[in-house]
Short mmCIF file of C-alpha atoms in Angstrom, two decimals:
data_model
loop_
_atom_site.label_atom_id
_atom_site.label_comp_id
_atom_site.label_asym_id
_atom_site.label_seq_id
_atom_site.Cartn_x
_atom_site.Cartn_y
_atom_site.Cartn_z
CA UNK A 1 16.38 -101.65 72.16
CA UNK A 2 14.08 -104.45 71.08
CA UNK A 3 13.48 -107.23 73.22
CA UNK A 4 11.09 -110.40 72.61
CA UNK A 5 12.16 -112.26 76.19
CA UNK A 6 9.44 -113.18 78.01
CA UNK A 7 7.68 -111.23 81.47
CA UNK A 8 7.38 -113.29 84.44
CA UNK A 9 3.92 -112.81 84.00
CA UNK A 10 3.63 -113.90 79.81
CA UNK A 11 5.65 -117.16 81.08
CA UNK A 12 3.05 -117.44 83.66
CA UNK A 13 0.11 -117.19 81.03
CA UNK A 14 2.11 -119.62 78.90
CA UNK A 15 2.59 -122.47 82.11
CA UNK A 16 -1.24 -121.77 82.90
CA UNK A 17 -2.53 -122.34 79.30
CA UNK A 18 -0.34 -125.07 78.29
CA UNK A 19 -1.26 -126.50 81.59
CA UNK A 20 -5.15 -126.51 80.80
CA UNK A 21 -4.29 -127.63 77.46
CA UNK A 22 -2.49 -130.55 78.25
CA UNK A 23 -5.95 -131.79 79.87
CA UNK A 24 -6.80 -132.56 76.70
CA UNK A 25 -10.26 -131.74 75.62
CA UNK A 26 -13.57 -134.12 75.64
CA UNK A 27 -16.67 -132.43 75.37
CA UNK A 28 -17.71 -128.95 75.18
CA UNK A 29 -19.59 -127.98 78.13
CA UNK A 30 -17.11 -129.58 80.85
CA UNK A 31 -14.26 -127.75 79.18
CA UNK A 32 -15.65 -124.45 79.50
CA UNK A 33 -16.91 -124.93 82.40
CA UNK A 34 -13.63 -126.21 83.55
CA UNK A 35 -12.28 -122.88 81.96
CA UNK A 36 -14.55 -120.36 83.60
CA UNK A 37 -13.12 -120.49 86.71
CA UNK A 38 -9.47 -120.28 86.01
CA UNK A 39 -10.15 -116.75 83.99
CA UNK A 40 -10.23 -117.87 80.58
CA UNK A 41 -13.76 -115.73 80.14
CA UNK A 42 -13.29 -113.11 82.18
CA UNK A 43 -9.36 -112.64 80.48
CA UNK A 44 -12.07 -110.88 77.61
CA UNK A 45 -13.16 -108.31 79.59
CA UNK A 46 -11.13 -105.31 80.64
CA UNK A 47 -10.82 -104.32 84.69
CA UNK A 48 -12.43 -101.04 84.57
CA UNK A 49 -15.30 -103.66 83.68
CA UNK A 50 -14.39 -106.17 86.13
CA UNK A 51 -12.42 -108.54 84.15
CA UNK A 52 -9.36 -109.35 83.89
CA UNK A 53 -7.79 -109.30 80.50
CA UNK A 54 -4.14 -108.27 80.16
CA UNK A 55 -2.27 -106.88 76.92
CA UNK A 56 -2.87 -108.32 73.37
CA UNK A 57 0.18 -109.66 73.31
CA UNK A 58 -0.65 -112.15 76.41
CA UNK A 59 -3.34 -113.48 74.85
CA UNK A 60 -1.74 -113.94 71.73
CA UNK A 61 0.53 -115.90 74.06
CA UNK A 62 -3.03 -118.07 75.45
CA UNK A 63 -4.24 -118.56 72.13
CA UNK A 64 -0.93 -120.07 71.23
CA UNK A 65 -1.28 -122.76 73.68
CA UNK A 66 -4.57 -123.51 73.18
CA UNK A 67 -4.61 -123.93 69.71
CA UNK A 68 -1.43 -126.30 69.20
CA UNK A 69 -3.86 -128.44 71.38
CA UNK A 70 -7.49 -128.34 70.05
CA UNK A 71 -8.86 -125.81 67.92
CA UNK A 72 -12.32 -127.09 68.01
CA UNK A 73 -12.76 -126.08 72.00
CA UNK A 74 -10.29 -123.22 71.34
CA UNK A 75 -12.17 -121.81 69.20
CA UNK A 76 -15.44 -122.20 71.15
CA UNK A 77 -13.86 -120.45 74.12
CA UNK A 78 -12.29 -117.65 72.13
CA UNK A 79 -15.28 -116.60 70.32
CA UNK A 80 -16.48 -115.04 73.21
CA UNK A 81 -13.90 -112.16 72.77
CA UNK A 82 -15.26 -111.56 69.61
CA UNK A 83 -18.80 -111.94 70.70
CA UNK A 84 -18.05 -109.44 73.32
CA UNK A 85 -15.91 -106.93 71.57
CA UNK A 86 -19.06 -105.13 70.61
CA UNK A 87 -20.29 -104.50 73.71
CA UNK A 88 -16.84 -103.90 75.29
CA UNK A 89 -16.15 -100.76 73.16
CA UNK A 90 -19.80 -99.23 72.20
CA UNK A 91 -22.43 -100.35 74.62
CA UNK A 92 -23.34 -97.74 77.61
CA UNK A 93 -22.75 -98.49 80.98
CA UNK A 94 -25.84 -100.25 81.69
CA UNK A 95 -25.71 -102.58 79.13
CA UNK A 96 -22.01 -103.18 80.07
CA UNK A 97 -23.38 -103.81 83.82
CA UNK A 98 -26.36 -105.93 82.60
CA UNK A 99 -25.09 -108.26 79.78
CA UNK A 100 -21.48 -108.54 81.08
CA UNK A 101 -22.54 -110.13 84.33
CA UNK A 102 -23.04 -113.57 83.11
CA UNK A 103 -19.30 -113.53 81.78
CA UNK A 104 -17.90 -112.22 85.17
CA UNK A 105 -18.78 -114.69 87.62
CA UNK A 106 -16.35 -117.07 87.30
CA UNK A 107 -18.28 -120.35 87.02
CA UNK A 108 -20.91 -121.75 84.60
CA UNK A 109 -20.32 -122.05 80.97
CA UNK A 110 -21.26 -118.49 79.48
CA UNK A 111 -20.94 -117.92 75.12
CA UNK A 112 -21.43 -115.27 73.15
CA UNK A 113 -21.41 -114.60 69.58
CA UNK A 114 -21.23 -112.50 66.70
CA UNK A 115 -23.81 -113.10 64.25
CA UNK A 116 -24.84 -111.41 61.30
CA UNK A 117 -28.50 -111.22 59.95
CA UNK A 118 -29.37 -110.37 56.32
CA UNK A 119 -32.96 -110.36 55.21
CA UNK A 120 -31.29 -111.39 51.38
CA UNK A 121 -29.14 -114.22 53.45
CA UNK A 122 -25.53 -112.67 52.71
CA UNK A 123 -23.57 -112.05 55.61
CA UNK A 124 -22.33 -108.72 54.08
CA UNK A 125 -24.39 -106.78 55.77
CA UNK A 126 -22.33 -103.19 54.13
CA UNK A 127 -23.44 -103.98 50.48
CA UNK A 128 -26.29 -102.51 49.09
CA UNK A 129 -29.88 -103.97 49.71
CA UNK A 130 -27.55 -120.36 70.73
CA UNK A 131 -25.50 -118.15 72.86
CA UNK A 132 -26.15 -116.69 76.18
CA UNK A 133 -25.37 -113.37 74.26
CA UNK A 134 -25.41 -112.68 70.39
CA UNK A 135 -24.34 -109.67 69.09
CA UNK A 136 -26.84 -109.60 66.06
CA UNK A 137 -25.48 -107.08 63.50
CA UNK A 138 -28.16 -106.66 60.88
CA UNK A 139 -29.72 -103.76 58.11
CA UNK A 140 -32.86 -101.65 59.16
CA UNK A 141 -35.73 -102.52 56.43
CA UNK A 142 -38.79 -100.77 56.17
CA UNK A 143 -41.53 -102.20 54.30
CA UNK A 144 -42.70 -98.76 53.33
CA UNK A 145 -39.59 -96.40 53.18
CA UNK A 146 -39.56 -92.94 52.78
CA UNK A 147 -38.01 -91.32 50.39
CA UNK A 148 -35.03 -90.54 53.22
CA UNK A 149 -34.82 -93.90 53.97
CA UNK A 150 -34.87 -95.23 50.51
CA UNK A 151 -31.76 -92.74 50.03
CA UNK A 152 -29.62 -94.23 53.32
CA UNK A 153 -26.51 -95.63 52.47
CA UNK A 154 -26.27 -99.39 53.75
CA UNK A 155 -23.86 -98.90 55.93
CA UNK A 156 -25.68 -96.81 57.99
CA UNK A 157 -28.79 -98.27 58.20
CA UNK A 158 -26.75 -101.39 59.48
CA UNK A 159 -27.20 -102.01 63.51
CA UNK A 160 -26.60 -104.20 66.70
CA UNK A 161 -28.55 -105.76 68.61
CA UNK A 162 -28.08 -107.52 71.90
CA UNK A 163 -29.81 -110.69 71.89
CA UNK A 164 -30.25 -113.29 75.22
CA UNK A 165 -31.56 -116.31 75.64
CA UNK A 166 -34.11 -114.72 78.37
CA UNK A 167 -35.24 -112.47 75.09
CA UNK A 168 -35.59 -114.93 73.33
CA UNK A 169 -38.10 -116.97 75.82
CA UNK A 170 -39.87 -114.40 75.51
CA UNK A 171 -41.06 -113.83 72.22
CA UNK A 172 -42.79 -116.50 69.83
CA UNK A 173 -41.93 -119.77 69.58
CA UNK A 174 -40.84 -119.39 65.81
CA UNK A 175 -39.08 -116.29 66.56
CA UNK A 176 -35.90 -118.52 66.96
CA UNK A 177 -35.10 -121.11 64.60
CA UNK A 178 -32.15 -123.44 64.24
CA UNK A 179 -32.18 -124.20 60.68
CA UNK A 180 -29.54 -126.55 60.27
CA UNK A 181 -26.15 -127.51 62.28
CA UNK A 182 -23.21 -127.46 59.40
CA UNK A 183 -20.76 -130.36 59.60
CA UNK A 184 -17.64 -129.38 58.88
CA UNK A 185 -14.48 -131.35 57.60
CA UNK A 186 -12.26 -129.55 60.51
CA UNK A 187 -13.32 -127.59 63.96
CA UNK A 188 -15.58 -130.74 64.67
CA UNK A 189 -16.41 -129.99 67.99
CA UNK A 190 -17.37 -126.60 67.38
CA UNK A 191 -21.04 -125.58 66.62
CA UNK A 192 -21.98 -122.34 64.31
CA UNK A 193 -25.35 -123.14 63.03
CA UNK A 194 -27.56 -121.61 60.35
CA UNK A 195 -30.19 -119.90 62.50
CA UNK A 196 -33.14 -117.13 61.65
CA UNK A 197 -35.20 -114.63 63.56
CA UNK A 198 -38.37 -114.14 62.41
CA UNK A 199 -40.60 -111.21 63.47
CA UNK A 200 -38.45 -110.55 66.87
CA UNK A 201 -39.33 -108.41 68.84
CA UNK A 202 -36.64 -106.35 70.87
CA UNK A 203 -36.69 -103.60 73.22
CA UNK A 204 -34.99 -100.46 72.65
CA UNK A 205 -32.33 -101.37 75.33
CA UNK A 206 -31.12 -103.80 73.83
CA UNK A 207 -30.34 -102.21 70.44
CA UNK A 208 -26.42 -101.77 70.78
CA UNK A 209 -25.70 -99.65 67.97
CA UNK A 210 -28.57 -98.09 66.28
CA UNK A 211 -29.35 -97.07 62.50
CA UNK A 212 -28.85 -94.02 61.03
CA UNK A 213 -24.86 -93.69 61.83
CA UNK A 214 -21.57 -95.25 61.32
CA UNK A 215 -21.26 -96.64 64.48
CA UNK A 216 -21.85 -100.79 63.77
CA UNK A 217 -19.70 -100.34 61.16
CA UNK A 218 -17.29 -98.87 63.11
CA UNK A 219 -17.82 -101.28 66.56
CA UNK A 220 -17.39 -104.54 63.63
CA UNK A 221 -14.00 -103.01 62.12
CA UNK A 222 -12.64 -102.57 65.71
CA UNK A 223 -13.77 -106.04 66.70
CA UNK A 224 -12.69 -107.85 63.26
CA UNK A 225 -8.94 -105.60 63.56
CA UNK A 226 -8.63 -107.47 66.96
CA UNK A 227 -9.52 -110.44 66.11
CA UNK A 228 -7.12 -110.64 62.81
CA UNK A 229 -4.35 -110.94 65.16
CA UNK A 230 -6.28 -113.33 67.21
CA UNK A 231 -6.56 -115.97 64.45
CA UNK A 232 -2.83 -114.86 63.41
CA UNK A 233 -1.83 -116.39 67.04
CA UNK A 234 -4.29 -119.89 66.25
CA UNK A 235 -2.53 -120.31 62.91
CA UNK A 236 0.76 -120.13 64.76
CA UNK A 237 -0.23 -122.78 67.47
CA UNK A 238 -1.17 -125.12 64.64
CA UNK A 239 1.88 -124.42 62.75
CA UNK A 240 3.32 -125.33 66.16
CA UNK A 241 1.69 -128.89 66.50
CA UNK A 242 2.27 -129.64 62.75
CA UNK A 243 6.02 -129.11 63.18
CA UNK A 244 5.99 -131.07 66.61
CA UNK A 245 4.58 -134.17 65.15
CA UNK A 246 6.63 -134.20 61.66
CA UNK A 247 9.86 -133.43 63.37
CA UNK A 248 9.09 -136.18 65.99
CA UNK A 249 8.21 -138.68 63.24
CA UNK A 250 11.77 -137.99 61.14
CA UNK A 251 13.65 -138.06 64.31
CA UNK A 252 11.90 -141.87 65.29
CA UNK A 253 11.90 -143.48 61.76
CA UNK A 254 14.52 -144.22 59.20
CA UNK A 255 12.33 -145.53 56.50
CA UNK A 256 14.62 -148.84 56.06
CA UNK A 257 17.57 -146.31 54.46
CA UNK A 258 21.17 -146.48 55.44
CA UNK A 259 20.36 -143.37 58.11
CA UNK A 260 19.61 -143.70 61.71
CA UNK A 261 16.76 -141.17 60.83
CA UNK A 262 14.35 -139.18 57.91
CA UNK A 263 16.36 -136.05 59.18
CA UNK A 264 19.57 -136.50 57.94
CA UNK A 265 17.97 -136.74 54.42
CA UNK A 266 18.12 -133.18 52.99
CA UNK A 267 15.00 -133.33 51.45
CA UNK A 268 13.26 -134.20 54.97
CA UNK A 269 15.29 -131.16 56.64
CA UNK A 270 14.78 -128.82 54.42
CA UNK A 271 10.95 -129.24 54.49
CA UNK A 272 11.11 -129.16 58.21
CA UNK A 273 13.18 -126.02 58.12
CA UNK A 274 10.66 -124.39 56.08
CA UNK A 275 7.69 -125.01 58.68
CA UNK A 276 9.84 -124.20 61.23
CA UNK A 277 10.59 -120.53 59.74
CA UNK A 278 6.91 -119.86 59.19
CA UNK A 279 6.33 -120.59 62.36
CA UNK A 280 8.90 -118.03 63.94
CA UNK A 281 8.03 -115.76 61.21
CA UNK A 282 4.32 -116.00 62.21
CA UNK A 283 4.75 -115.41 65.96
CA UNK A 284 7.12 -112.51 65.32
CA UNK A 285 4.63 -110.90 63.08
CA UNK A 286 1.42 -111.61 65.51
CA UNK A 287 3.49 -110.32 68.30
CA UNK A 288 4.48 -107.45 66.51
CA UNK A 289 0.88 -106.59 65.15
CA UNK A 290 -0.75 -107.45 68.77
CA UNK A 291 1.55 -103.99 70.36
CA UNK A 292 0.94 -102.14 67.44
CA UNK A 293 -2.25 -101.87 67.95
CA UNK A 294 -2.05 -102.10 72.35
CA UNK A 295 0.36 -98.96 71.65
CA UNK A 296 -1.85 -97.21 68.81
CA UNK A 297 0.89 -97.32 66.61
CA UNK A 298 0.71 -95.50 63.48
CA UNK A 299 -0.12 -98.68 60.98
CA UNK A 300 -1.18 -100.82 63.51
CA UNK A 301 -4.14 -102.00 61.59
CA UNK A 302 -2.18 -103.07 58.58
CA UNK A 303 -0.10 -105.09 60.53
CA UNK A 304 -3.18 -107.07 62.33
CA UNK A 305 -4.42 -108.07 58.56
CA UNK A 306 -1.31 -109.08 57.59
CA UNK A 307 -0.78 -111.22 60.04
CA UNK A 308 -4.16 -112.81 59.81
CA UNK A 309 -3.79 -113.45 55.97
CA UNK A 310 0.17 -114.73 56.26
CA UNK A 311 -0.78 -116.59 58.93
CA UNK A 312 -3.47 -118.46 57.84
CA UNK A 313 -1.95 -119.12 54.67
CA UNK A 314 1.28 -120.01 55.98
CA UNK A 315 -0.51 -122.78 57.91
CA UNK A 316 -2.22 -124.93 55.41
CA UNK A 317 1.37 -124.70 53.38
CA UNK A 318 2.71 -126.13 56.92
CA UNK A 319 0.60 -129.08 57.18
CA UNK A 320 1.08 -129.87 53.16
CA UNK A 321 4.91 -130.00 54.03
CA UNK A 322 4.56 -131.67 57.16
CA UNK A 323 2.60 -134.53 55.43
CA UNK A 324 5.20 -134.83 52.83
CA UNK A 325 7.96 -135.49 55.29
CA UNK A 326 5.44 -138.30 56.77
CA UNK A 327 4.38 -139.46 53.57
CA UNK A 328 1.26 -141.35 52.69
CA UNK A 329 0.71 -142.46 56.25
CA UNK A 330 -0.37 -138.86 57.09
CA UNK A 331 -3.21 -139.16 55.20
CA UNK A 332 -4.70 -141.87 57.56
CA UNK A 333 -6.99 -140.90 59.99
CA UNK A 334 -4.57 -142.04 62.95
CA UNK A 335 -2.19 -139.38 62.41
CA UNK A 336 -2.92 -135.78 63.05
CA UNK A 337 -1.38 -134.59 60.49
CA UNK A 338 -5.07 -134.74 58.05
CA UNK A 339 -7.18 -133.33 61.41
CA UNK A 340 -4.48 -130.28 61.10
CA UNK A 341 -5.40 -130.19 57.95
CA UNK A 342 -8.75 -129.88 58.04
CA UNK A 343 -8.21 -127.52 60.48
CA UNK A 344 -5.96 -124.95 58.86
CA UNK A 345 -8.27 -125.01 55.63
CA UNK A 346 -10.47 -122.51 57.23
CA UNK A 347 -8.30 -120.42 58.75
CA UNK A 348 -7.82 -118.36 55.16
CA UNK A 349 -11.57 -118.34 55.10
CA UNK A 350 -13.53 -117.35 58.25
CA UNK A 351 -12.92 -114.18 60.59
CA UNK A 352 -13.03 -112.44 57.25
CA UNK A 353 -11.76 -114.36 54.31
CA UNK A 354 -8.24 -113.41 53.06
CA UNK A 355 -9.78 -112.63 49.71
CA UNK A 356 -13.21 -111.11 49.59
CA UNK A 357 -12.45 -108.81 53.04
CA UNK A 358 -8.51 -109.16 55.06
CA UNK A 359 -6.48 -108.11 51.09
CA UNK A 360 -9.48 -105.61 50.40
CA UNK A 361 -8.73 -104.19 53.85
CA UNK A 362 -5.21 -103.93 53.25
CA UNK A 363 -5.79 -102.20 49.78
CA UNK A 364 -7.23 -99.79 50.68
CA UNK A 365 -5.09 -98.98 53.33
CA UNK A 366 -2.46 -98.84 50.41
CA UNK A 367 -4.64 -96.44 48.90
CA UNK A 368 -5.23 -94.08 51.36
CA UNK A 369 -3.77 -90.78 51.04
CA UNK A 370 -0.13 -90.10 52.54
CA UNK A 371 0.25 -93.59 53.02
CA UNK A 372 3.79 -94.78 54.08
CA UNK A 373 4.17 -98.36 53.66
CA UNK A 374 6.90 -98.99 56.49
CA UNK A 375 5.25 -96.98 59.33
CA UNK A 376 3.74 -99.55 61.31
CA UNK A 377 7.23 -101.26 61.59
CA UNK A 378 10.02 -97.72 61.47
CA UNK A 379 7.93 -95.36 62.29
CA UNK A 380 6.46 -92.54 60.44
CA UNK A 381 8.79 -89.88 58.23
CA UNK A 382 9.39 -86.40 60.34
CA UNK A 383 8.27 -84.22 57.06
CA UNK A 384 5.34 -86.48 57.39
CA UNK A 385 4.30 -85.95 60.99
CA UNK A 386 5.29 -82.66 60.59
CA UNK A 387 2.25 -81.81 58.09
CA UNK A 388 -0.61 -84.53 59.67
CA UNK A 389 0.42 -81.83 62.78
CA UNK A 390 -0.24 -79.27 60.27
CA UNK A 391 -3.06 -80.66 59.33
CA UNK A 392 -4.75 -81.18 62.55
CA UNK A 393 -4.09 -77.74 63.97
CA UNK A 394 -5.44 -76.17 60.74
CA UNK A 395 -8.69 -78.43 61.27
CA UNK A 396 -8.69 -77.57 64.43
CA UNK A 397 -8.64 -73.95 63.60
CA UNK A 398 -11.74 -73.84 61.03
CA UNK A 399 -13.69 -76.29 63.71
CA UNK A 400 -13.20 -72.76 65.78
#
């Protein structure tokens, strides 16, 4: 039996968002530190680590909320799950119990990040060649390598490193720079500035993931199959606001025609059908990627980048419609319409653009071997499970 109603407790995490939300947000710092204290941080962090965060699928139902509000602060508060992630799944106990502490107090206004460091400048750090906590994913260089280290493959002489302000205090002054603060056409209120270490020096306790294995790569494709679905549920919660205020402007005006209102013109209705599908379509498919991959389904993964690149595309098709059913109006800076705009543009783009990483993903999940392309949503073929079982056991046997 399939059933999408609502838990007691998902309606709860829906009333408590919404109810933040509706607040409205101001300025940064306040919010968050508004936030901290009704869980928002610590909803990151699972409770064997002293958090409190609850399935996927709730806080697909948070980010929802949040984002049909303000992205900008939304988006400041939620990338400290991604910041985190890292940490969360690879770091050892003591780093959990020393860098998670900040985040588990309940009050202040804690951030971390993800950032990635390339001596070259690209952010690809698997090609060849002012947070509390940053996760700094970065390449091992060596001025003088051997002739093993000239041989590593880049993707294992990628690492992490766990980088505090405290750390940073500590070093040079020009260890840390802020080169520049980007302004961007949507997100205004959120800050993700062009920054470089130089010569910084780190202790071996803080290195997170360390060259010489697959394990950043690994910790960055857990954290970025996460977060897919994460920015799946934003693109639905601004799909959600564009709908709100297009339907609400053809249900109040009758643009001087012989109608009481713009939505008993077809032409209106039917492009405020369309939004409306992609918005169901989108929260079916986030929902259904987010317990795919709670439950380990087989496919799980797919799912999560296909909801991330639907999603996001989906939305900036959404607010196009949308301003066509308002018409040149929209395009003023009064309505909200050309701030969801601006918004939605880089939602195809960031957390791993749709084209240059979230299609590559899903291609070569397509061409892995004994791939079956409706898994993830029927479940896998018996002849199929049948030989992986095969498989395993005879793997199993020559590991013996």
């Amino acid at each position: 039996m399939i059933d999408f109603s609502l838990s007691p407790e998902q309606a709860a995490v829906i009333q408590n968002t919404r109810a933040f939300a509706a607040t409205r947000f101001r300025a940064t710092r306040p919010i968050l530190e508004q936030a901290t204290p009704l869980g928002f941080i610590q909803g990151f962090i699972p409770p064997a680590l002293g958090g409190t965060s609850g399935s996927l699928v709730n806080s697909c139902l948070a980010v929802e909320e949040l984002y049909a509000v303000e992205p900008s602060i939304a988006l400041t508060i939620l990338a400290n799950g991604l910041g985190l992630s890292p940490l969360i799944y690879g770091g050892s106990s003591e780093q959990q119990n020393e860098f998670l502490a900040p985040f588990l107090t309940g009050t202040g206004s804690p951030l971390a990040s993800l950032v990635f460091s390339e001596p070259g400048g690209s952010a690809n750090y698997f090609e060849p060649g002012g947070a509390d906590l940053q996760v700094v994913a970065c390449r091992a260089v060596f001025p003088e390598p051997t002739p093993s280290q000239a041989s590593r493959a880049s993707s294992n002489s990628a690492m992490l490193l766990l980088v505090t302000r405290a750390l940073i205090d500590r070093n040079q002054a020009d260890a840390f720079t802020v080169i520049r603060h980007m302004e961007t056409n949507g997100h205004t209120a959120y800050s993700g500035p062009h920054i470089r270490f130089t010569n910084l020096r780190v202790p071996t306790s803080h290195v997170l993931a360390a060259p010489g294995t697959n394990h950043t790569q690994d910790l960055i494709q857990t954290a970025f199959t996460n977060s897919a679905v994460i920015v799946g549920a934003m693109s639905v919660g601004l799909m959600r606001a564009t709908f709100d205020c297009a339907y609400n402007f053809a249900r109040s005006h009758d643009a001087g025609g012989n109608v009481t209102s713009l939505l008993e013109r077809q032409s209106v209705a039917d492009l405020l059908i369309d939004v409306k599908m992609r918005v169901e379509a989108g929260r079916t498919l986030t929902w259904k990627a987010a317990h795919a991959l709670q439950s380990r389904h087989q496919g799980a993964e797919e799912l999560a980048y296909e909801a991330k690149i639907w999603c996001s595309e989906a939305a900036v098709r959404c607010c196009t419609d949308a301003m066509k059913v308002v018409g040149i109006s929209s395009y003023s800076q009064e309505c909200p319409l050309q701030t969801y705009m601006a918004d939605a543009l880089v939602l195809p783009l960031f957390d791993g653009g749709n084209v240059g990483m979230r299609r590559r993903q899903v291609q070569n999940v397509f061409l892995a071997k004994g791939y079956e392309p409706w898994a993830a949503s029927l479940g896998a073929l018996e002849e199929n499970k049948e030989k992986k079982k095969q498989e395993t056991e005879i793997g199993e046997s020559e590991a013996r």
